[in-house]
PDB file of C-alpha atoms in Angstrom:
ATOM      1  CA  GLU A   2      13.349   8.296 -13.433  1.00 66.00           C
ATOM      2  CA  ALA A   3      13.817   8.893  -9.637  1.00 81.00           C
ATOM      3  CA  GLY A   4      11.348   7.171  -7.556  1.00 92.00           C
ATOM      4  CA  VAL A   5       9.331   8.293  -4.477  1.00 95.00           C
ATOM      5  CA  ALA A   6      11.750   9.641  -1.698  1.00 96.00           C
ATOM      6  CA  GLN A   7      11.016   9.584   1.911  1.00 97.00           C
ATOM      7  CA  SER A   8      12.902  10.658   4.959  1.00 96.00           C
ATOM      8  CA  PRO A   9      13.945   9.794   7.588  1.00 97.00           C
ATOM      9  CA  ARG A  10      13.943   5.975   6.972  1.00 95.00           C
ATOM     10  CA  TYR A  11      13.790   5.236  10.773  1.00 96.00           C
ATOM     11  CA  LYS A  12      12.727   7.238  13.750  1.00 97.00           C
ATOM     12  CA  ILE A  13      12.459   6.454  17.486  1.00 98.00           C
ATOM     13  CA  ILE A  14      10.659   8.690  19.829  1.00 97.00           C
ATOM     14  CA  GLU A  15       9.049   8.767  23.174  1.00 97.00           C
ATOM     15  CA  LYS A  16       5.323   8.876  23.530  1.00 96.00           C
ATOM     16  CA  ARG A  17       3.972  12.350  23.627  1.00 96.00           C
ATOM     17  CA  GLN A  18       6.743  13.663  21.510  1.00 97.00           C
ATOM     18  CA  SER A  19       6.245  15.175  17.995  1.00 97.00           C
ATOM     19  CA  VAL A  20       7.636  13.709  14.761  1.00 98.00           C
ATOM     20  CA  ALA A  21       7.437  14.808  11.022  1.00 98.00           C
ATOM     21  CA  PHE A  22       8.008  12.684   7.809  1.00 97.00           C
ATOM     22  CA  TRP A  23       8.814  14.073   4.468  1.00 97.00           C
ATOM     23  CA  CYS A  24       8.029  12.805   0.993  1.00 97.00           C
ATOM     24  CA  ASN A  25       8.898  13.872  -2.458  1.00 96.00           C
ATOM     25  CA  PRO A  26       6.857  12.189  -5.134  1.00 95.00           C
ATOM     26  CA  ILE A  27       7.890  11.279  -8.649  1.00 94.00           C
ATOM     27  CA  SER A  28       8.239  14.516 -10.734  1.00 92.00           C
ATOM     28  CA  GLY A  29       5.003  15.494 -12.453  1.00 89.00           C
ATOM     29  CA  HIS A  30       2.718  13.166 -10.298  1.00 90.00           C
ATOM     30  CA  ALA A  31      -0.358  15.148  -9.338  1.00 90.00           C
ATOM     31  CA  THR A  32      -1.511  12.760  -6.713  1.00 91.00           C
ATOM     32  CA  LEU A  33       0.142  11.972  -3.460  1.00 94.00           C
ATOM     33  CA  TYR A  34      -0.911   9.433  -0.792  1.00 95.00           C
ATOM     34  CA  TRP A  35       0.123   8.772   2.829  1.00 97.00           C
ATOM     35  CA  TYR A  36      -0.451   5.309   4.312  1.00 97.00           C
ATOM     36  CA  GLN A  37      -0.004   3.876   7.662  1.00 97.00           C
ATOM     37  CA  GLN A  38       1.063   0.109   7.843  1.00 96.00           C
ATOM     38  CA  ILE A  39       1.019  -1.478  11.167  1.00 95.00           C
ATOM     39  CA  LEU A  40       3.012  -4.650  11.607  1.00 92.00           C
ATOM     40  CA  GLY A  41       1.180  -7.658  10.276  1.00 90.00           C
ATOM     41  CA  GLN A  42      -1.405  -5.507   8.455  1.00 93.00           C
ATOM     42  CA  GLY A  43      -1.893  -3.903   4.916  1.00 94.00           C
ATOM     43  CA  PRO A  44      -1.422  -0.293   4.464  1.00 95.00           C
ATOM     44  CA  LYS A  45      -4.286   1.975   5.357  1.00 95.00           C
ATOM     45  CA  LEU A  46      -4.842   5.298   3.542  1.00 95.00           C
ATOM     46  CA  LEU A  47      -4.426   8.289   5.790  1.00 97.00           C
ATOM     47  CA  ILE A  48      -4.770  11.174   3.325  1.00 96.00           C
ATOM     48  CA  GLN A  49      -4.741  11.785  -0.406  1.00 93.00           C
ATOM     49  CA  PHE A  50      -3.760  15.009  -2.156  1.00 92.00           C
ATOM     50  CA  GLN A  51      -4.363  16.160  -5.726  1.00 89.00           C
ATOM     51  CA  ASN A  52      -1.909  18.823  -6.357  1.00 86.00           C
ATOM     52  CA  ASN A  53      -2.174  20.797  -3.117  1.00 83.00           C
ATOM     53  CA  GLY A  54      -5.726  20.019  -2.256  1.00 90.00           C
ATOM     54  CA  VAL A  55      -7.051  17.283  -0.094  1.00 92.00           C
ATOM     55  CA  VAL A  56      -9.147  14.608  -1.762  1.00 89.00           C
ATOM     56  CA  ASP A  57      -9.687  12.208   1.082  1.00 91.00           C
ATOM     57  CA  ASP A  58      -8.668  12.557   4.720  1.00 94.00           C
ATOM     58  CA  SER A  59     -11.491  10.420   6.255  1.00 92.00           C
ATOM     59  CA  GLN A  60      -9.130   8.115   8.034  1.00 93.00           C
ATOM     60  CA  LEU A  61      -6.693  10.663   9.284  1.00 96.00           C
ATOM     61  CA  PRO A  62      -6.764  11.063  13.140  1.00 94.00           C
ATOM     62  CA  LYS A  63      -6.979  14.724  12.915  1.00 94.00           C
ATOM     63  CA  ASP A  64      -6.589  15.302  16.674  1.00 95.00           C
ATOM     64  CA  ARG A  65      -2.972  14.327  16.355  1.00 97.00           C
ATOM     65  CA  PHE A  66      -2.038  13.929  12.699  1.00 97.00           C
ATOM     66  CA  SER A  67      -1.706  16.680  10.135  1.00 97.00           C
ATOM     67  CA  ALA A  68      -0.383  16.696   6.659  1.00 97.00           C
ATOM     68  CA  GLU A  69       0.395  19.404   4.077  1.00 95.00           C
ATOM     69  CA  ARG A  70       1.388  19.622   0.414  1.00 94.00           C
ATOM     70  CA  LEU A  71       1.857  23.455   0.123  1.00 81.00           C
ATOM     71  CA  LYS A  72       3.334  23.845  -3.414  1.00 85.00           C
ATOM     72  CA  GLY A  73       1.711  20.642  -4.878  1.00 82.00           C
ATOM     73  CA  VAL A  74       5.011  18.817  -4.921  1.00 91.00           C
ATOM     74  CA  ASP A  75       6.512  17.417  -1.670  1.00 94.00           C
ATOM     75  CA  SER A  76       4.563  16.780   1.439  1.00 97.00           C
ATOM     76  CA  THR A  77       5.022  16.369   5.214  1.00 97.00           C
ATOM     77  CA  LEU A  78       3.134  14.279   7.682  1.00 98.00           C
ATOM     78  CA  LYS A  79       3.181  15.277  11.332  1.00 98.00           C
ATOM     79  CA  ILE A  80       2.158  13.492  14.562  1.00 97.00           C
ATOM     80  CA  GLN A  81       1.722  15.608  17.635  1.00 97.00           C
ATOM     81  CA  PRO A  82       1.675  14.121  20.262  1.00 96.00           C
ATOM     82  CA  ALA A  83       2.682  10.577  19.441  1.00 97.00           C
ATOM     83  CA  LYS A  84       1.048   7.539  21.058  1.00 97.00           C
ATOM     84  CA  LEU A  85       2.325   3.926  21.339  1.00 97.00           C
ATOM     85  CA  GLU A  86      -0.104   2.768  18.809  1.00 96.00           C
ATOM     86  CA  ASP A  87       1.394   5.145  16.218  1.00 97.00           C
ATOM     87  CA  SER A  88       4.253   2.686  15.831  1.00 97.00           C
ATOM     88  CA  ALA A  89       4.128   1.752  12.163  1.00 97.00           C
ATOM     89  CA  VAL A  90       5.634   2.162   8.870  1.00 96.00           C
ATOM     90  CA  TYR A  91       4.451   5.402   7.063  1.00 97.00           C
ATOM     91  CA  LEU A  92       4.436   4.941   3.283  1.00 97.00           C
ATOM     92  CA  CYS A  93       4.082   7.716   0.671  1.00 96.00           C
ATOM     93  CA  ALA A  94       2.928   6.976  -2.812  1.00 94.00           C
ATOM     94  CA  SER A  95       2.252   9.003  -5.933  1.00 92.00           C
ATOM     95  CA  SER A  96       0.380   8.585  -9.171  1.00 88.00           C
ATOM     96  CA  PRO A  97       0.246  10.652 -12.291  1.00 85.00           C
ATOM     97  CA  LEU A  98      -3.371  11.763 -12.104  1.00 72.00           C
ATOM     98  CA  PHE A  99      -6.498  10.919 -10.088  1.00 60.00           C
ATOM     99  CA  THR A 100      -9.769  10.548 -11.970  1.00 58.00           C
ATOM    100  CA  SER A 101     -12.812  10.179  -9.828  1.00 51.00           C
ATOM    101  CA  GLY A 102     -13.633   6.600  -9.556  1.00 49.00           C
ATOM    102  CA  ALA A 103     -10.321   5.158 -10.819  1.00 54.00           C
ATOM    103  CA  THR A 104      -6.705   5.395  -9.922  1.00 57.00           C
ATOM    104  CA  ASP A 105      -3.602   5.096 -11.921  1.00 71.00           C
ATOM    105  CA  THR A 106      -0.949   2.690 -10.575  1.00 80.00           C
ATOM    106  CA  GLN A 107       0.598   3.996  -7.371  1.00 86.00           C
ATOM    107  CA  TYR A 108       4.280   4.197  -6.967  1.00 89.00           C
ATOM    108  CA  PHE A 109       5.482   3.704  -3.412  1.00 92.00           C
ATOM    109  CA  GLY A 110       8.465   5.082  -1.461  1.00 94.00           C
ATOM    110  CA  PRO A 111      10.545   2.973   0.954  1.00 93.00           C
ATOM    111  CA  GLY A 112       8.677   4.149   4.039  1.00 95.00           C
ATOM    112  CA  THR A 113       9.556   5.521   7.326  1.00 96.00           C
ATOM    113  CA  ARG A 114       9.638   3.135  10.224  1.00 96.00           C
ATOM    114  CA  LEU A 115       8.402   4.849  13.474  1.00 97.00           C
ATOM    115  CA  THR A 116       8.834   3.278  16.844  1.00 97.00           C
ATOM    116  CA  VAL A 117       7.171   4.965  19.781  1.00 97.00           C
ATOM    117  CA  LEU A 118       8.581   4.159  23.162  1.00 97.00           C
TER     118      LEU A 118
ATOM    119  CA  LYS B   2     -16.891  -0.781   4.216  1.00 87.00           C
ATOM    120  CA  GLN B   3     -14.597  -2.908   1.986  1.00 92.00           C
ATOM    121  CA  GLU B   4     -12.984  -5.750   3.784  1.00 94.00           C
ATOM    122  CA  VAL B   5     -10.029  -7.575   1.992  1.00 97.00           C
ATOM    123  CA  THR B   6      -8.791 -11.053   3.303  1.00 97.00           C
ATOM    124  CA  GLN B   7      -5.760 -12.919   2.091  1.00 97.00           C
ATOM    125  CA  ILE B   8      -5.320 -16.630   2.786  1.00 92.00           C
ATOM    126  CA  PRO B   9      -2.883 -18.048   3.788  1.00 92.00           C
ATOM    127  CA  ALA B  10      -1.044 -15.694   5.990  1.00 94.00           C
ATOM    128  CA  ALA B  11       2.279 -17.469   5.232  1.00 95.00           C
ATOM    129  CA  LEU B  12       3.394 -20.029   2.709  1.00 94.00           C
ATOM    130  CA  SER B  13       6.774 -21.965   2.344  1.00 96.00           C
ATOM    131  CA  VAL B  14       7.467 -24.028  -0.734  1.00 96.00           C
ATOM    132  CA  PRO B  15      10.515 -25.650  -2.397  1.00 97.00           C
ATOM    133  CA  GLU B  16      11.932 -24.004  -5.436  1.00 97.00           C
ATOM    134  CA  GLY B  17      10.218 -24.899  -8.608  1.00 97.00           C
ATOM    135  CA  GLU B  18       6.829 -25.355  -7.153  1.00 97.00           C
ATOM    136  CA  ASN B  19       3.897 -23.254  -8.396  1.00 96.00           C
ATOM    137  CA  LEU B  20       2.378 -20.725  -5.942  1.00 96.00           C
ATOM    138  CA  VAL B  21      -1.204 -19.943  -5.449  1.00 96.00           C
ATOM    139  CA  LEU B  22      -2.246 -16.869  -3.378  1.00 97.00           C
ATOM    140  CA  ASN B  23      -5.792 -16.091  -2.592  1.00 97.00           C
ATOM    141  CA  CYS B  24      -7.563 -12.781  -2.087  1.00 98.00           C
ATOM    142  CA  SER B  25     -11.240 -12.124  -1.210  1.00 98.00           C
ATOM    143  CA  PHE B  26     -13.201  -8.909  -0.898  1.00 97.00           C
ATOM    144  CA  THR B  27     -16.675  -8.231   0.403  1.00 96.00           C
ATOM    145  CA  ASP B  28     -18.019  -5.525  -1.901  1.00 92.00           C
ATOM    146  CA  SER B  29     -17.828  -6.397  -5.609  1.00 90.00           C
ATOM    147  CA  ALA B  30     -18.464  -2.771  -6.752  1.00 91.00           C
ATOM    148  CA  ILE B  31     -14.831  -2.229  -7.601  1.00 91.00           C
ATOM    149  CA  TYR B  32     -12.885  -0.434 -10.380  1.00 88.00           C
ATOM    150  CA  ASN B  33      -9.862  -2.607 -10.337  1.00 91.00           C
ATOM    151  CA  LEU B  34      -7.722  -4.950  -8.260  1.00 94.00           C
ATOM    152  CA  GLN B  35      -3.868  -4.859  -7.872  1.00 94.00           C
ATOM    153  CA  TRP B  36      -1.277  -7.205  -6.664  1.00 96.00           C
ATOM    154  CA  PHE B  37       1.709  -5.817  -5.027  1.00 96.00           C
ATOM    155  CA  ARG B  38       4.997  -7.134  -3.757  1.00 96.00           C
ATOM    156  CA  GLN B  39       6.625  -5.946  -0.509  1.00 95.00           C
ATOM    157  CA  ASP B  40      10.314  -6.752   0.422  1.00 93.00           C
ATOM    158  CA  PRO B  41      11.533  -6.178   3.963  1.00 86.00           C
ATOM    159  CA  GLY B  42      12.512  -2.509   4.532  1.00 79.00           C
ATOM    160  CA  LYS B  43      11.212  -1.469   1.089  1.00 82.00           C
ATOM    161  CA  GLY B  44       7.963  -0.064  -0.333  1.00 86.00           C
ATOM    162  CA  LEU B  45       5.397  -1.720  -2.405  1.00 91.00           C
ATOM    163  CA  THR B  46       5.974  -2.738  -6.036  1.00 91.00           C
ATOM    164  CA  SER B  47       2.912  -3.141  -8.297  1.00 90.00           C
ATOM    165  CA  LEU B  48       2.941  -6.593 -10.081  1.00 95.00           C
ATOM    166  CA  LEU B  49      -0.356  -6.575 -11.911  1.00 94.00           C
ATOM    167  CA  LEU B  50      -3.484  -4.542 -12.172  1.00 92.00           C
ATOM    168  CA  ILE B  51      -6.771  -6.079 -13.305  1.00 92.00           C
ATOM    169  CA  GLN B  52      -9.479  -3.818 -14.439  1.00 90.00           C
ATOM    170  CA  SER B  53     -13.111  -4.832 -13.231  1.00 91.00           C
ATOM    171  CA  SER B  54     -14.046  -5.689 -16.746  1.00 91.00           C
ATOM    172  CA  GLN B  55     -11.203  -8.105 -17.111  1.00 92.00           C
ATOM    173  CA  ARG B  56     -10.965 -11.788 -15.998  1.00 94.00           C
ATOM    174  CA  GLU B  57      -7.253 -12.125 -15.850  1.00 95.00           C
ATOM    175  CA  GLN B  58      -3.866 -10.409 -16.372  1.00 94.00           C
ATOM    176  CA  THR B  59      -0.454 -11.941 -17.113  1.00 95.00           C
ATOM    177  CA  SER B  60       3.139 -10.811 -16.798  1.00 95.00           C
ATOM    178  CA  GLY B  61       5.986 -13.378 -17.194  1.00 96.00           C
ATOM    179  CA  ARG B  62       5.635 -16.070 -14.571  1.00 97.00           C
ATOM    180  CA  LEU B  63       2.744 -14.182 -12.947  1.00 97.00           C
ATOM    181  CA  ASN B  64      -0.970 -14.622 -13.737  1.00 97.00           C
ATOM    182  CA  ALA B  65      -3.749 -13.046 -11.797  1.00 97.00           C
ATOM    183  CA  SER B  66      -7.483 -13.836 -12.123  1.00 97.00           C
ATOM    184  CA  LEU B  67     -10.491 -11.879 -10.974  1.00 97.00           C
ATOM    185  CA  ASP B  68     -14.017 -13.219 -10.370  1.00 96.00           C
ATOM    186  CA  LYS B  69     -15.674  -9.915  -9.277  1.00 93.00           C
ATOM    187  CA  SER B  70     -19.199 -11.479  -8.784  1.00 92.00           C
ATOM    188  CA  SER B  71     -17.722 -13.929  -6.181  1.00 95.00           C
ATOM    189  CA  GLY B  72     -15.362 -11.423  -4.682  1.00 96.00           C
ATOM    190  CA  ARG B  73     -12.164 -13.329  -5.364  1.00 97.00           C
ATOM    191  CA  SER B  74      -8.816 -13.049  -7.034  1.00 97.00           C
ATOM    192  CA  THR B  75      -5.913 -15.456  -7.365  1.00 97.00           C
ATOM    193  CA  LEU B  76      -2.328 -14.844  -7.953  1.00 97.00           C
ATOM    194  CA  TYR B  77      -0.441 -17.684  -9.468  1.00 97.00           C
ATOM    195  CA  ILE B  78       3.355 -17.767  -9.683  1.00 97.00           C
ATOM    196  CA  ALA B  79       4.775 -20.437 -11.903  1.00 97.00           C
ATOM    197  CA  ALA B  80       8.024 -22.322 -11.213  1.00 97.00           C
ATOM    198  CA  SER B  81       8.830 -20.357  -8.004  1.00 97.00           C
ATOM    199  CA  GLN B  82      12.488 -19.170  -7.317  1.00 97.00           C
ATOM    200  CA  PRO B  83      14.137 -17.981  -4.106  1.00 97.00           C
ATOM    201  CA  GLY B  84      13.933 -14.405  -5.437  1.00 96.00           C
ATOM    202  CA  ASP B  85      10.108 -14.669  -5.304  1.00 97.00           C
ATOM    203  CA  SER B  86      10.380 -14.758  -1.495  1.00 97.00           C
ATOM    204  CA  ALA B  87       8.408 -11.686  -0.362  1.00 97.00           C
ATOM    205  CA  THR B  88       5.100 -10.418   1.084  1.00 97.00           C
ATOM    206  CA  TYR B  89       2.374 -10.330  -1.536  1.00 98.00           C
ATOM    207  CA  LEU B  90      -0.520  -7.893  -1.001  1.00 97.00           C
ATOM    208  CA  CYS B  91      -3.754  -7.475  -2.888  1.00 97.00           C
ATOM    209  CA  ALA B  92      -5.628  -4.250  -2.880  1.00 95.00           C
ATOM    210  CA  VAL B  93      -9.153  -3.433  -4.237  1.00 94.00           C
ATOM    211  CA  ASN B  94     -10.033  -0.085  -5.611  1.00 90.00           C
ATOM    212  CA  ASP B  95     -13.562   1.105  -5.000  1.00 85.00           C
ATOM    213  CA  TYR B  96     -12.475   4.766  -5.047  1.00 80.00           C
ATOM    214  CA  LYS B  97      -9.444   4.193  -2.887  1.00 84.00           C
ATOM    215  CA  LEU B  98      -7.227   1.278  -2.270  1.00 89.00           C
ATOM    216  CA  SER B  99      -8.109  -1.144   0.447  1.00 93.00           C
ATOM    217  CA  PHE B 100      -5.381  -3.758   1.205  1.00 96.00           C
ATOM    218  CA  GLY B 101      -5.447  -7.260   2.630  1.00 97.00           C
ATOM    219  CA  ALA B 102      -2.786  -8.117   5.364  1.00 96.00           C
ATOM    220  CA  GLY B 103      -0.653 -10.070   2.726  1.00 96.00           C
ATOM    221  CA  THR B 104       0.685 -13.535   2.234  1.00 97.00           C
ATOM    222  CA  THR B 105       4.393 -14.079   3.229  1.00 97.00           C
ATOM    223  CA  VAL B 106       6.101 -16.401   0.812  1.00 97.00           C
ATOM    224  CA  THR B 107       9.316 -18.247   1.463  1.00 97.00           C
ATOM    225  CA  VAL B 108      10.805 -20.108  -1.470  1.00 97.00           C
ATOM    226  CA  ARG B 109      13.420 -22.725  -0.297  1.00 96.00           C
ATOM    227  CA  ALA B 110      16.417 -23.392  -2.490  1.00 94.00           C
TER     228      ALA B 110
END
């Protein structure tokens, strides 16, 4: 079974530029998550989709971050414009099904390391 | 807001020694707790998941305990090996996962 795929693996941009990350979850997984992991910290949930609907985006900085999962399969996360503090690893994860109050085990992709100069 | 703390932040042991990693959380109203392993440049791998009704969970050389009332979990790794070198993260689920900052483990051959 193929795992969660992410691209690109690394990205270096100047501040105020735009960047987009792509994630393809495990086939058949209904729930998709985007996390931000700043160096030395644990991952922080940015947004959670179930199929193509948003379940939780309370920690997504909506003035600059956006995400979509149009066909309920793969997803893109965009930052526009980027700031220095956005330097982090962006992790995508998927799980089979989200039931309110409990989660299945999440399967993580390798992440995209973003450096903003 | 759930706060998750992991102590120590880093640990270095000789091969063969048992490892003890600690995790504490502030809100005991959780559904489950997971321990993950993270290798450099790679994503997270789930090691153990303990439901809130369970006291412990075991897999091979790994054993995790959960004391929900005191807000603590401990991951034990028996007879450590150099291949156990990684960062170990705990995450509590109280409708979403809240992660600690991790403990970076180095096992010296």
